[in-house]
JSON list of C-alpha atoms in Angstrom, two decimals:
[
{"chain": "I", "resi": 1319, "resn": "UNK", "atom": "CA", "xyz": [10.92, -7.11, -23.10]},
{"chain": "I", "resi": 1320, "resn": "UNK", "atom": "CA", "xyz": [9.66, -10.04, -20.57]},
{"chain": "I", "resi": 1321, "resn": "UNK", "atom": "CA", "xyz": [6.00, -10.02, -19.23]},
{"chain": "I", "resi": 1322, "resn": "UNK", "atom": "CA", "xyz": [5.54, -9.29, -15.78]},
{"chain": "I", "resi": 1323, "resn": "UNK", "atom": "CA", "xyz": [2.46, -10.76, -13.48]},
{"chain": "I", "resi": 1324, "resn": "UNK", "atom": "CA", "xyz": [2.10, -8.98, -10.37]},
{"chain": "I", "resi": 1325, "resn": "UNK", "atom": "CA", "xyz": [0.73, -11.83, -8.72]},
{"chain": "I", "resi": 1326, "resn": "UNK", "atom": "CA", "xyz": [3.66, -14.39, -9.64]},
{"chain": "I", "resi": 1327, "resn": "UNK", "atom": "CA", "xyz": [7.22, -15.35, -7.61]},
{"chain": "I", "resi": 1328, "resn": "UNK", "atom": "CA", "xyz": [5.35, -13.82, -4.60]},
{"chain": "I", "resi": 1329, "resn": "UNK", "atom": "CA", "xyz": [7.84, -14.05, -1.04]},
{"chain": "I", "resi": 1330, "resn": "UNK", "atom": "CA", "xyz": [7.25, -16.55, 1.38]},
{"chain": "I", "resi": 1331, "resn": "UNK", "atom": "CA", "xyz": [5.52, -15.18, 4.65]},
{"chain": "I", "resi": 1332, "resn": "UNK", "atom": "CA", "xyz": [8.23, -13.38, 6.80]},
{"chain": "I", "resi": 1333, "resn": "UNK", "atom": "CA", "xyz": [8.30, -10.94, 9.49]},
{"chain": "I", "resi": 1334, "resn": "UNK", "atom": "CA", "xyz": [8.45, -8.02, 7.44]},
{"chain": "I", "resi": 1335, "resn": "UNK", "atom": "CA", "xyz": [5.91, -6.77, 4.68]},
{"chain": "I", "resi": 1336, "resn": "UNK", "atom": "CA", "xyz": [8.24, -6.89, 1.37]},
{"chain": "I", "resi": 1337, "resn": "UNK", "atom": "CA", "xyz": [8.88, -4.43, -0.96]},
{"chain": "I", "resi": 1338, "resn": "UNK", "atom": "CA", "xyz": [9.35, -4.60, -4.41]},
{"chain": "I", "resi": 1339, "resn": "UNK", "atom": "CA", "xyz": [10.03, -1.36, -6.69]},
{"chain": "I", "resi": 1340, "resn": "UNK", "atom": "CA", "xyz": [8.88, -2.06, -10.49]},
{"chain": "I", "resi": 1341, "resn": "UNK", "atom": "CA", "xyz": [9.34, 1.44, -11.93]},
{"chain": "I", "resi": 1342, "resn": "UNK", "atom": "CA", "xyz": [11.42, 4.71, -10.91]},
{"chain": "I", "resi": 1343, "resn": "UNK", "atom": "CA", "xyz": [11.18, 7.61, -13.16]},
{"chain": "I", "resi": 1344, "resn": "UNK", "atom": "CA", "xyz": [11.57, 11.60, -12.11]},
{"chain": "I", "resi": 1345, "resn": "UNK", "atom": "CA", "xyz": [8.26, 12.44, -10.15]},
{"chain": "I", "resi": 1346, "resn": "UNK", "atom": "CA", "xyz": [7.02, 8.74, -9.61]},
{"chain": "I", "resi": 1347, "resn": "UNK", "atom": "CA", "xyz": [7.92, 5.39, -8.15]},
{"chain": "I", "resi": 1348, "resn": "UNK", "atom": "CA", "xyz": [5.80, 2.22, -8.62]},
{"chain": "I", "resi": 1349, "resn": "UNK", "atom": "CA", "xyz": [5.77, -0.49, -6.26]},
{"chain": "I", "resi": 1350, "resn": "UNK", "atom": "CA", "xyz": [4.57, -4.05, -5.27]},
{"chain": "I", "resi": 1351, "resn": "UNK", "atom": "CA", "xyz": [4.31, -4.69, -1.52]},
{"chain": "I", "resi": 1352, "resn": "UNK", "atom": "CA", "xyz": [3.27, -8.09, -0.24]},
{"chain": "I", "resi": 1353, "resn": "UNK", "atom": "CA", "xyz": [1.80, -8.17, 3.71]},
{"chain": "I", "resi": 1354, "resn": "UNK", "atom": "CA", "xyz": [1.67, -11.19, 5.41]},
{"chain": "I", "resi": 1355, "resn": "UNK", "atom": "CA", "xyz": [-0.48, -9.97, 8.53]},
{"chain": "I", "resi": 1356, "resn": "UNK", "atom": "CA", "xyz": [1.85, -6.83, 9.01]},
{"chain": "I", "resi": 1357, "resn": "UNK", "atom": "CA", "xyz": [-0.04, -3.42, 10.64]},
{"chain": "I", "resi": 1358, "resn": "UNK", "atom": "CA", "xyz": [2.02, -0.04, 11.45]},
{"chain": "I", "resi": 1359, "resn": "UNK", "atom": "CA", "xyz": [3.22, -0.33, 14.77]},
{"chain": "I", "resi": 1360, "resn": "UNK", "atom": "CA", "xyz": [1.04, 1.34, 17.38]},
{"chain": "I", "resi": 1361, "resn": "UNK", "atom": "CA", "xyz": [0.78, 5.14, 17.41]},
{"chain": "I", "resi": 1362, "resn": "UNK", "atom": "CA", "xyz": [2.57, 5.20, 13.99]},
{"chain": "I", "resi": 1363, "resn": "UNK", "atom": "CA", "xyz": [1.29, 7.23, 11.42]},
{"chain": "I", "resi": 1364, "resn": "UNK", "atom": "CA", "xyz": [2.80, 7.33, 7.69]},
{"chain": "I", "resi": 1365, "resn": "UNK", "atom": "CA", "xyz": [3.05, 11.31, 6.91]},
{"chain": "I", "resi": 1366, "resn": "UNK", "atom": "CA", "xyz": [4.30, 11.24, 3.02]},
{"chain": "I", "resi": 1367, "resn": "UNK", "atom": "CA", "xyz": [5.73, 14.59, 1.35]},
{"chain": "I", "resi": 1368, "resn": "UNK", "atom": "CA", "xyz": [3.77, 12.75, -1.83]},
{"chain": "I", "resi": 1369, "resn": "UNK", "atom": "CA", "xyz": [0.87, 11.44, -3.28]},
{"chain": "I", "resi": 1370, "resn": "UNK", "atom": "CA", "xyz": [0.27, 7.71, -3.33]},
{"chain": "I", "resi": 1371, "resn": "UNK", "atom": "CA", "xyz": [-2.48, 5.73, -5.46]},
{"chain": "I", "resi": 1372, "resn": "UNK", "atom": "CA", "xyz": [-2.69, 2.22, -3.87]},
{"chain": "I", "resi": 1373, "resn": "UNK", "atom": "CA", "xyz": [-4.66, -0.68, -5.61]},
{"chain": "I", "resi": 1374, "resn": "UNK", "atom": "CA", "xyz": [-5.14, -3.98, -3.35]},
{"chain": "I", "resi": 1375, "resn": "UNK", "atom": "CA", "xyz": [-4.58, -6.80, -5.65]},
{"chain": "I", "resi": 1376, "resn": "UNK", "atom": "CA", "xyz": [-4.74, -9.58, -3.35]},
{"chain": "I", "resi": 1377, "resn": "UNK", "atom": "CA", "xyz": [-5.87, -10.44, 0.29]},
{"chain": "I", "resi": 1378, "resn": "UNK", "atom": "CA", "xyz": [-7.67, -7.81, 2.71]},
{"chain": "I", "resi": 1379, "resn": "UNK", "atom": "CA", "xyz": [-6.40, -4.93, 4.70]},
{"chain": "I", "resi": 1380, "resn": "UNK", "atom": "CA", "xyz": [-7.98, -2.43, 6.69]},
{"chain": "I", "resi": 1381, "resn": "UNK", "atom": "CA", "xyz": [-6.40, 1.11, 6.10]},
{"chain": "I", "resi": 1382, "resn": "UNK", "atom": "CA", "xyz": [-7.26, 3.92, 8.87]},
{"chain": "I", "resi": 1383, "resn": "UNK", "atom": "CA", "xyz": [-6.69, 7.44, 8.27]},
{"chain": "I", "resi": 1384, "resn": "UNK", "atom": "CA", "xyz": [-6.14, 10.16, 11.50]},
{"chain": "I", "resi": 1385, "resn": "UNK", "atom": "CA", "xyz": [-8.81, 12.12, 10.71]},
{"chain": "I", "resi": 1386, "resn": "UNK", "atom": "CA", "xyz": [-11.22, 9.40, 10.51]},
{"chain": "I", "resi": 1387, "resn": "UNK", "atom": "CA", "xyz": [-12.83, 6.95, 12.94]},
{"chain": "I", "resi": 1388, "resn": "UNK", "atom": "CA", "xyz": [-13.14, 3.31, 11.69]},
{"chain": "I", "resi": 1389, "resn": "UNK", "atom": "CA", "xyz": [-10.90, 2.03, 9.28]},
{"chain": "I", "resi": 1390, "resn": "UNK", "atom": "CA", "xyz": [-11.24, 1.02, 5.62]},
{"chain": "I", "resi": 1391, "resn": "UNK", "atom": "CA", "xyz": [-11.97, -2.34, 4.51]},
{"chain": "I", "resi": 1392, "resn": "UNK", "atom": "CA", "xyz": [-10.00, -2.84, 1.37]},
{"chain": "I", "resi": 1393, "resn": "UNK", "atom": "CA", "xyz": [-10.55, -6.05, -0.81]},
{"chain": "I", "resi": 1394, "resn": "UNK", "atom": "CA", "xyz": [-9.03, -6.99, -4.20]},
{"chain": "I", "resi": 1395, "resn": "UNK", "atom": "CA", "xyz": [-9.77, -4.28, -6.87]},
{"chain": "I", "resi": 1396, "resn": "UNK", "atom": "CA", "xyz": [-10.38, -1.62, -4.27]},
{"chain": "I", "resi": 1397, "resn": "UNK", "atom": "CA", "xyz": [-7.88, 1.27, -4.84]},
{"chain": "I", "resi": 1398, "resn": "UNK", "atom": "CA", "xyz": [-7.21, 4.94, -3.04]},
{"chain": "I", "resi": 1399, "resn": "UNK", "atom": "CA", "xyz": [-5.55, 8.18, -3.80]},
{"chain": "I", "resi": 1400, "resn": "UNK", "atom": "CA", "xyz": [-3.93, 9.40, -0.58]},
{"chain": "I", "resi": 1401, "resn": "UNK", "atom": "CA", "xyz": [-2.89, 13.06, -0.58]},
{"chain": "I", "resi": 1402, "resn": "UNK", "atom": "CA", "xyz": [0.56, 14.64, 0.51]},
{"chain": "I", "resi": 1403, "resn": "UNK", "atom": "CA", "xyz": [0.33, 14.56, 4.28]},
{"chain": "I", "resi": 1404, "resn": "UNK", "atom": "CA", "xyz": [-2.54, 12.78, 4.98]},
{"chain": "I", "resi": 1405, "resn": "UNK", "atom": "CA", "xyz": [-1.89, 10.73, 7.90]},
{"chain": "I", "resi": 1406, "resn": "UNK", "atom": "CA", "xyz": [-2.81, 7.10, 7.29]},
{"chain": "I", "resi": 1407, "resn": "UNK", "atom": "CA", "xyz": [-1.78, 3.70, 9.06]},
{"chain": "I", "resi": 1408, "resn": "UNK", "atom": "CA", "xyz": [-2.18, 0.02, 7.46]},
{"chain": "I", "resi": 1409, "resn": "UNK", "atom": "CA", "xyz": [-4.62, -1.26, 10.84]},
{"chain": "I", "resi": 1410, "resn": "UNK", "atom": "CA", "xyz": [-4.26, -4.80, 9.58]},
{"chain": "I", "resi": 1411, "resn": "UNK", "atom": "CA", "xyz": [-3.48, -7.26, 6.99]},
{"chain": "I", "resi": 1412, "resn": "UNK", "atom": "CA", "xyz": [-4.81, -11.02, 6.48]},
{"chain": "I", "resi": 1413, "resn": "UNK", "atom": "CA", "xyz": [-2.24, -13.55, 8.40]},
{"chain": "I", "resi": 1414, "resn": "UNK", "atom": "CA", "xyz": [-3.79, -16.30, 6.40]},
{"chain": "I", "resi": 1415, "resn": "UNK", "atom": "CA", "xyz": [-2.91, -15.51, 2.57]},
{"chain": "I", "resi": 1416, "resn": "UNK", "atom": "CA", "xyz": [-0.88, -12.65, 0.95]},
{"chain": "I", "resi": 1417, "resn": "UNK", "atom": "CA", "xyz": [-1.64, -9.25, 0.57]},
{"chain": "I", "resi": 1418, "resn": "UNK", "atom": "CA", "xyz": [-0.25, -8.02, -2.50]},
{"chain": "I", "resi": 1419, "resn": "UNK", "atom": "CA", "xyz": [-0.55, -4.09, -2.70]},
{"chain": "I", "resi": 1420, "resn": "UNK", "atom": "CA", "xyz": [0.38, -1.85, -6.17]},
{"chain": "I", "resi": 1421, "resn": "UNK", "atom": "CA", "xyz": [1.60, 1.31, -4.78]},
{"chain": "I", "resi": 1422, "resn": "UNK", "atom": "CA", "xyz": [2.33, 4.43, -7.19]},
{"chain": "I", "resi": 1423, "resn": "UNK", "atom": "CA", "xyz": [4.23, 7.13, -5.20]},
{"chain": "I", "resi": 1424, "resn": "UNK", "atom": "CA", "xyz": [3.88, 10.61, -6.96]},
{"chain": "I", "resi": 1425, "resn": "UNK", "atom": "CA", "xyz": [5.17, 14.01, -6.77]},
{"chain": "I", "resi": 1426, "resn": "UNK", "atom": "CA", "xyz": [2.36, 17.11, -6.78]},
{"chain": "I", "resi": 1427, "resn": "UNK", "atom": "CA", "xyz": [3.41, 19.51, -9.20]},
{"chain": "I", "resi": 1428, "resn": "UNK", "atom": "CA", "xyz": [3.53, 22.84, -8.19]}
]
């Protein structure tokens, strides 16, 4: 099995974020997300049925939760566990360098 590095082979900057599924198994999906200055559209809130554990690997970002007044500043090494249906949005990502996320989407067991 080859060794992979999440910070290698980053896509070129573009108009859209780039999502790459690394692993998909029942109840879990792991993906690398690369942002280049993208943010959620105005007024848009993610409202996901599953939990999401997210780690910022490179770059910088601001994540805003609907129930909080100020966005959270994220830098490399920062991580969050976002509960299902906790409304949030990507408020900002660094336009000068790639922002690399590792996202683990998981189902909650009853």
